Amino acid sequence: MKKGDEIPVEGVEISTEGKGIAKTEEGFVIFVEGLLPGDKGIAKIHKKKSNYAEAKLIKLEQSSPFRVEPRCPYFGTCGGCKRQDLQYEKQLEFKRDVVMNAFKRIGKFGELDVPLAIGSENIFFYRNKMEFSFSDDKWMMTADADKEKEKFAVGLHIPKFHSKILDIEVCYLQSEISYKILNFSRDFFKSRNASVYSTNTHSGFLRFLIVRQAANTKDLMINLITYDYNETLMKEYSNELLEKFPEITTLLNSTSEKKAQIAVGDSEHVLSGSGYMHEKLIDKAGKEFTFKISPQSFFQTNTLQAQLLYDVTAEFGDFKKDDRVLDLYCGTGSISIFISDKVEFVKGVELVEDSISNAIENAKLNNASNTEFVVADIKDYIDQNRNNIAGNSSDSANPNVPEKLFNKIILDPPRAGLHPDICERLSETNFDVIVYVSCNPVTQARDLEIICSKGNYRIEKLQPVDMFPHTYHIENVVKLISANLK
């Protein structure tokens, strides 16, 4: 087998990156893009290593019984959805298997009872935020191959390409109004001959269009990110956009001169409304929590599933009125506030100052007076408060906090997981409960192997939650309990 060979393949499972897995008679593994379990076809090898190969399915000879017709016309080209062609029930099984394999192979935990991922009620139109990119490097679909390449596109990135953008007219990830706003914006700026920012020349006007749409309050925020501010053009855009879409509650024009293609503005011009929006999270008891979302605030991208995720987190924490909880990587404080009425006190720690400012403001919005949020690097915070973290002293430096130990902890780190030193520190602690929320089961399993290595903790239960249907991403919640507890 070598690069360029075309070989018969049969799908047996799916990798953690969403690629199909086929094996030769000798057991050699081939990762095949476009292959599903049960598919049979011909794949072309494009990479060959000593212990695996990578290929692309070029001919489907027999379809898997789990294969379905993708709803989106751009499926297979756009990078937004990887597995729209797989039955949703099978997607949930696949995501459960991703968690199971990570904990068995990476964490070396042996057999664990991993339940089926909690599915999303909405498998389309579930996102509350979409970032569309402008580019002068338009990706040409096969049907457009003979057309002259146009220097204007707004849509979604093509996987593995830095600047190429697929010019889309419909997207089933957010809502119908979101892609209508996208199409209006494309037509408006093309009619004005507005330039598109180029990473090559570091010039051009249009950069990103961000649509944020609340699920429980119906607020709708539009943020157009441009290189600089054109007051006349923005006034025209604002007037026509708001006339066409009166549902918009706030409209902003952010500007950024940075070379990095990141959808974040350095300054903001509020064209209409307050410049921010509100969203609510509702727990399973019906209690509502309100969050202020500014243009650059982080908020869970699937609101309705975030409610389920936080319900699972609260259930795993088994929180009581005398609990004092440490919430590391607290972000804008959403989990801290969500559980605040169940416990005595919550302290959130986060490195990003803007997030902590938002957390403090959100706590006030919800009258969560038993919360405190501090800016700190997590590793430094643990080192500086090592006695308290280890359960040997109180947090007496804070007059608002009773002189009692933190007895439970929540971890919700980014995809990269925890620093090994943090895992080592936590392995020496004696919290009653650790609840670890992760969007990456591989790094989560790696971290928990270290945290459990000294025998102070054991895994009691796990629960995957599907936040992003039709992708290979999965959120997972794990409950660790002290080895001293029965």
XYZ file of C-alpha atoms in Angstrom, residues 129 131 210 212 221-225 250 252-256 258 262-269 275-277 292-300 331-332 352-356 358 362:
45
model
C -23.954 32.312 17.633
C -19.391 33.820 12.800
C -21.490 37.804 13.750
C -26.032 36.139 18.137
C -27.485 40.975 18.148
C -25.656 41.713 14.901
C -21.987 42.671 15.021
C -20.274 43.625 11.764
C -16.486 43.674 12.135
C -29.031 45.659 18.826
C -22.898 47.116 16.276
C -19.955 47.862 14.038
C -16.699 46.732 15.644
C -13.362 47.597 14.076
C -10.055 45.772 14.079
C -5.080 43.397 13.605
C -9.939 36.612 14.737
C -13.543 37.795 14.986
C -12.863 40.248 17.821
C -13.036 44.032 17.569
C -10.703 46.558 19.177
C -13.407 49.231 19.368
C -17.182 49.257 19.023
C -19.726 51.619 17.475
C -24.881 47.187 22.392
C -25.501 43.979 24.334
C -28.151 41.290 24.720
C -25.790 39.867 29.963
C -23.868 39.097 26.781
C -21.621 41.743 25.280
C -20.177 41.360 21.755
C -17.028 39.638 22.991
C -18.545 37.664 25.873
C -18.314 33.886 25.877
C -21.583 32.038 26.302
C -22.406 28.381 25.676
C -15.599 32.024 32.593
C -18.451 34.510 32.850
C -9.577 36.502 31.597
C -10.389 39.866 33.180
C -13.322 40.630 30.867
C -14.916 37.312 31.801
C -14.632 38.070 35.505
C -19.051 39.874 33.200
C -24.174 38.620 35.997
